[in-house]
Amino acid sequence: MASSSSNDSAGNDTEYYEDLSFSLFDIPVLVPVTIICILLFFLGIAGNVTIILIFTRYKEMRTTVNMYLSSMALSDSLIFVGLPSDLYRIWRYRPYIFGNFLCKFIIYLSETCTYCTILHITTLSIERYFAICFPLKAKATITKRRVKGLILLIWLCSSVTALPVWFLFGVEHRNGSLPEETNECKCIEQAARSGLLETMTWLSTLYFFLPVFCLVLLYGLICKKLWRTAYRLEGHQAATRDKYHQQTIRMLAVVVAAFVLCWLPLHVGRILFAQGNLVLYELTQYFNLISMLLFYLGASVNPILYNVMSERYRKAVCRFLKYTRVANQTLQEE
């Protein structure tokens, strides 16, 4: 909630101040948060769109793994559609001027893409497990056609499971007040009392913690398999394979760590919100602000990880940027 000035007193004056305030935070908090969000917006959009263009433009990059990654990049890009609305709400949480449909749609799209990204990471991890632990079987069963079907199923499943958001959120105003002054995009009180909020909180929690459990289990089995394979090899082949194993394990560790770091606070914040503890209200607001920043960081960090961890992707990016630069020069000369 917004902090009171030194001239405000406790008790009823605090409630009166909240009624007059349109912002949840002070300017010294809002300005740096806004700057970070704008940087994440351009970084996330540019990085994820570059991934999509590279994976669709170059034939050698159209592997089954990259099909998942390009679809996940689309999901991460769509997450940023909700960033302007979130920025508006932390600067001026009432009145909400974008209407009831946009309030519902933006939250629904964000929820859908959140589920979609989690399912992409989980499905890709399962594929990597089969590819490393059962390479012959994986080669016969993991085809581009089946991967396309799985990707469509992921989007469909995410869209359907996020549907309750349409009934949980909307624009409401305080009783006895003017809608044009106190409209807020928030959880509808009637829906919250019906138990829908608690149901969606549990669903969102399962969407996070079950995949995390699967990721830890799968990557543990993968590391075990890689260690056993390296132990059996000898000579130059063993050294080469051992180096590859270290790179693979490092990549998996970074992906899991980034996923948990960026998404865990969001789900913890949702659980706190569902509890509705007014004593922790102000603490919860600042916690949710940090969760929001980490949420958008999670949607923008994957292209950076690919550049750092994948030499093949770095070469493709350089090739793409060089082609773009030459094309721009040609257009300017014409």
XYZ file of C-alpha atoms in Angstrom:
334
model
C 0.000 0.000 0.000
C 1.087 3.608 -0.326
C 3.156 4.973 2.519
C 1.824 7.943 4.453
C 3.696 11.234 4.785
C 5.061 12.616 8.037
C 2.013 14.838 8.449
C -0.380 11.885 8.515
C -1.370 10.331 11.783
C -2.277 6.739 12.554
C -5.694 5.117 12.668
C -8.451 6.765 10.625
C -5.985 9.159 8.961
C -4.231 6.176 7.350
C -7.476 4.911 5.851
C -8.289 8.425 4.658
C -4.877 8.705 3.039
C -5.354 5.383 1.224
C -8.687 6.634 -0.124
C -6.967 9.678 -1.625
C -3.913 7.844 -2.909
C -3.839 6.321 -6.375
C -0.453 4.612 -6.063
C 0.628 1.553 -4.096
C 4.231 2.777 -3.725
C 6.264 5.956 -3.344
C 8.084 7.672 -6.220
C 11.598 6.543 -5.090
C 10.356 2.964 -5.484
C 8.309 3.455 -8.648
C 10.996 5.147 -10.755
C 13.730 2.453 -10.564
C 11.118 -0.319 -10.883
C 9.749 1.350 -14.032
C 13.225 1.711 -15.541
C 13.989 -1.972 -14.856
C 10.639 -3.042 -16.352
C 11.238 -1.009 -19.519
C 14.705 -2.548 -19.920
C 13.288 -6.052 -19.381
C 10.507 -5.315 -21.885
C 12.869 -4.400 -24.734
C 15.384 -7.096 -23.767
C 12.689 -9.775 -23.600
C 10.911 -8.808 -26.815
C 14.140 -8.411 -28.804
C 15.691 -11.620 -27.453
C 12.644 -13.850 -27.862
C 11.745 -12.513 -31.312
C 15.363 -13.118 -32.386
C 15.052 -16.733 -31.215
C 11.890 -17.222 -33.273
C 13.419 -15.638 -36.393
C 16.630 -17.674 -36.130
C 14.859 -20.992 -35.603
C 12.468 -20.364 -38.502
C 15.017 -18.858 -40.902
C 17.871 -21.373 -40.736
C 17.061 -24.969 -41.659
C 19.881 -26.461 -39.592
C 18.368 -24.867 -36.470
C 14.964 -26.524 -36.925
C 15.593 -29.386 -34.522
C 12.970 -30.783 -32.173
C 14.649 -29.044 -29.236
C 14.605 -25.708 -31.029
C 10.931 -26.208 -31.906
C 10.179 -26.249 -28.192
C 12.464 -23.284 -27.571
C 10.924 -21.166 -30.340
C 7.404 -21.924 -29.104
C 8.485 -21.050 -25.564
C 10.002 -17.824 -26.908
C 6.581 -16.959 -28.349
C 5.007 -17.619 -24.963
C 7.607 -15.467 -23.198
C 7.049 -12.665 -25.717
C 3.299 -12.690 -25.093
C 3.910 -12.439 -21.348
C 5.216 -8.906 -21.943
C 1.792 -7.847 -23.268
C 0.763 -7.508 -19.621
C 3.772 -5.397 -18.580
C 2.284 -1.966 -19.546
C -0.875 -2.795 -17.601
C 1.147 -3.878 -14.545
C 3.192 -0.680 -14.680
C 0.026 1.402 -14.904
C -1.483 -0.387 -11.908
C 1.541 0.151 -9.642
C 1.614 3.837 -10.577
C -2.163 4.334 -10.472
C -4.122 1.338 -9.306
C -7.391 3.264 -9.496
C -9.277 4.207 -11.492
C -8.575 1.427 -14.012
C -9.335 3.005 -17.397
C -8.851 0.103 -19.807
C -12.202 -1.588 -19.236
C -13.403 -4.927 -17.942
C -12.489 -6.972 -21.044
C -8.856 -5.871 -21.137
C -8.565 -6.450 -17.379
C -9.702 -10.051 -17.805
C -7.885 -10.700 -21.099
C -4.456 -9.439 -19.995
C -4.521 -11.516 -16.803
C -5.821 -14.543 -18.740
C -3.088 -14.203 -21.375
C -0.419 -13.881 -18.698
C -1.746 -16.942 -16.869
C -1.941 -18.964 -20.089
C 1.621 -18.074 -21.087
C 2.856 -18.817 -17.563
C 1.417 -22.333 -17.719
C 2.645 -22.687 -21.300
C 6.246 -21.796 -20.476
C 6.299 -24.201 -17.523
C 4.917 -27.040 -19.660
C 7.446 -26.301 -22.411
C 10.342 -26.559 -19.969
C 8.974 -29.777 -18.494
C 8.239 -31.420 -21.853
C 11.637 -30.433 -23.230
C 13.307 -31.896 -20.140
C 11.448 -35.174 -20.626
C 12.594 -35.282 -24.246
C 16.209 -34.616 -23.211
C 15.945 -37.434 -20.682
C 14.863 -39.930 -23.340
C 17.406 -38.603 -25.855
C 20.312 -39.061 -23.420
C 19.214 -42.146 -21.494
C 17.465 -44.032 -24.343
C 19.005 -42.599 -27.546
C 17.942 -45.384 -29.953
C 14.342 -45.396 -28.767
C 14.207 -41.596 -28.729
C 15.472 -41.372 -32.292
C 12.553 -43.500 -33.498
C 9.815 -41.935 -31.366
C 10.750 -38.231 -31.147
C 9.826 -36.808 -34.546
C 9.109 -33.252 -35.667
C 5.512 -34.143 -36.411
C 4.942 -35.475 -32.899
C 6.702 -32.490 -31.360
C 4.397 -30.134 -33.280
C 1.419 -32.064 -31.922
C 2.779 -31.847 -28.364
C 3.350 -28.111 -28.717
C -0.234 -27.592 -29.888
C -1.421 -29.736 -26.966
C 0.622 -27.609 -24.544
C -0.980 -24.402 -25.826
C -4.453 -25.943 -25.713
C -4.007 -27.321 -22.195
C -2.640 -24.001 -20.931
C -5.493 -22.034 -22.520
C -8.169 -24.302 -21.035
C -6.751 -24.490 -17.493
C -6.437 -20.680 -17.358
C -10.121 -20.138 -18.279
C -11.309 -19.651 -14.643
C -9.356 -16.358 -14.656
C -12.188 -14.848 -16.740
C -14.546 -15.374 -13.804
C -12.045 -14.589 -11.026
C -10.845 -11.135 -12.110
C -12.623 -8.030 -13.339
C -13.213 -4.324 -12.800
C -15.029 -3.407 -9.587
C -15.530 -0.223 -7.552
C -16.291 0.457 -3.912
C -19.906 0.624 -2.861
C -21.145 4.184 -2.662
C -18.319 5.552 -4.802
C -18.185 6.741 -8.408
C -16.954 4.034 -10.851
C -14.865 6.536 -12.812
C -12.947 7.347 -9.621
C -12.536 3.987 -7.852
C -12.652 1.292 -10.565
C -9.991 -1.346 -9.949
C -8.849 -4.383 -11.927
C -8.743 -6.989 -9.170
C -10.018 -10.284 -7.868
C -13.823 -10.193 -7.787
C -15.004 -10.484 -4.181
C -17.902 -12.808 -4.986
C -15.624 -15.172 -6.921
C -13.102 -15.164 -4.080
C -15.804 -16.012 -1.537
C -17.041 -18.865 -3.741
C -13.695 -20.671 -3.389
C -12.550 -20.029 -6.977
C -9.544 -18.021 -5.791
C -8.379 -20.857 -3.550
C -8.890 -23.360 -6.392
C -6.825 -21.274 -8.844
C -4.120 -20.803 -6.211
C -3.835 -24.569 -5.780
C -3.845 -25.075 -9.559
C -1.104 -22.495 -10.061
C 0.912 -24.024 -7.221
C 0.653 -27.504 -8.762
C 1.657 -26.053 -12.140
C 4.904 -24.904 -10.555
C 5.906 -27.445 -7.915
C 5.074 -30.610 -9.888
C 7.260 -29.523 -12.858
C 10.050 -28.521 -10.449
C 9.894 -31.991 -8.892
C 10.006 -33.542 -12.387
C 12.934 -31.332 -13.423
C 14.996 -32.244 -10.366
C 14.221 -35.948 -10.831
C 14.897 -35.987 -14.586
C 18.110 -33.986 -14.406
C 19.302 -36.169 -11.552
C 18.765 -39.266 -13.710
C 20.438 -37.541 -16.673
C 23.503 -36.636 -14.610
C 23.683 -40.189 -13.300
C 23.547 -41.562 -16.848
C 26.210 -39.133 -18.102
C 28.529 -39.957 -15.205
C 28.212 -43.704 -15.820
C 28.820 -43.267 -19.544
C 31.930 -41.142 -18.978
C 33.283 -43.686 -16.477
C 33.146 -46.483 -19.059
C 34.986 -44.550 -21.784
C 38.763 -44.333 -22.092
C 41.370 -42.195 -23.859
C 40.645 -39.175 -26.069
C 37.006 -40.168 -26.501
C 36.545 -40.134 -22.736
C 38.108 -36.648 -22.426
C 35.905 -35.273 -25.186
C 32.774 -36.859 -23.755
C 33.675 -35.693 -20.246
C 33.957 -32.101 -21.476
C 30.600 -32.404 -23.194
C 29.085 -33.870 -20.038
C 30.319 -30.966 -17.941
C 28.830 -28.459 -20.384
C 25.514 -30.312 -20.410
C 25.306 -30.566 -16.623
C 26.225 -26.868 -16.277
C 23.530 -25.913 -18.768
C 20.897 -27.995 -16.965
C 21.879 -26.542 -13.590
C 21.608 -22.969 -14.876
C 18.217 -23.602 -16.497
C 16.770 -25.163 -13.334
C 18.245 -22.459 -11.070
C 16.922 -19.630 -13.266
C 13.503 -21.253 -13.487
C 13.147 -21.699 -9.724
C 14.609 -18.275 -8.845
C 12.347 -16.341 -11.206
C 9.099 -18.244 -10.671
C 9.099 -19.313 -7.013
C 8.438 -15.811 -5.557
C 5.433 -15.395 -7.856
C 3.743 -18.504 -6.493
C 4.652 -17.717 -2.895
C 3.096 -14.272 -3.385
C -0.087 -15.832 -4.736
C -0.368 -18.055 -1.686
C 0.073 -15.032 0.603
C -2.536 -13.107 -1.400
C -5.018 -15.966 -1.136
C -4.558 -16.009 2.652
C -5.645 -12.358 2.809
C -3.633 -11.536 5.948
C -4.080 -7.781 6.483
C -1.283 -7.676 9.056
C 1.219 -8.552 6.318
C -0.475 -6.384 3.691
C 2.336 -3.862 3.152
C 5.041 -6.540 3.253
C 3.050 -8.574 0.733
C 2.792 -5.606 -1.639
C 6.578 -5.147 -1.755
C 7.100 -8.878 -2.052
C 4.695 -8.925 -5.022
C 6.612 -6.045 -6.601
C 9.860 -8.043 -6.447
C 7.992 -11.114 -7.718
C 6.754 -9.110 -10.703
C 10.296 -8.046 -11.614
C 11.569 -11.625 -11.320
C 8.588 -12.859 -13.347
C 9.471 -10.613 -16.279
C 13.163 -11.386 -15.809
C 12.284 -15.060 -16.220
C 10.537 -14.256 -19.505
C 13.592 -12.402 -20.826
C 16.543 -14.415 -19.492
C 16.334 -17.467 -21.790
C 17.893 -15.790 -24.872
C 20.804 -14.692 -22.659
C 21.267 -18.232 -21.356
C 21.274 -19.616 -24.904
C 23.976 -17.108 -25.908
C 26.130 -17.909 -22.903
C 25.748 -21.701 -22.930
C 25.342 -22.591 -26.625
C 28.116 -21.944 -29.144
C 25.847 -23.051 -31.975
C 23.225 -20.473 -31.034
C 25.854 -17.717 -30.730
C 27.050 -18.449 -34.261
C 23.468 -18.377 -35.539
C 22.868 -15.020 -33.849
C 26.038 -13.542 -35.361
C 25.014 -14.862 -38.753
C 21.536 -13.410 -38.383
C 22.783 -9.993 -37.219
C 25.314 -9.871 -40.047
C 22.575 -10.670 -42.571
C 20.317 -7.995 -41.065
C 23.086 -5.393 -41.208
C 23.834 -6.165 -44.860
C 20.124 -6.047 -45.731
C 19.743 -2.635 -44.046
C 22.775 -1.263 -45.907
C 21.332 -2.511 -49.217
C 18.004 -0.807 -48.520
C 19.765 2.472 -47.640
C 21.805 2.378 -50.851
C 18.651 1.824 -52.902
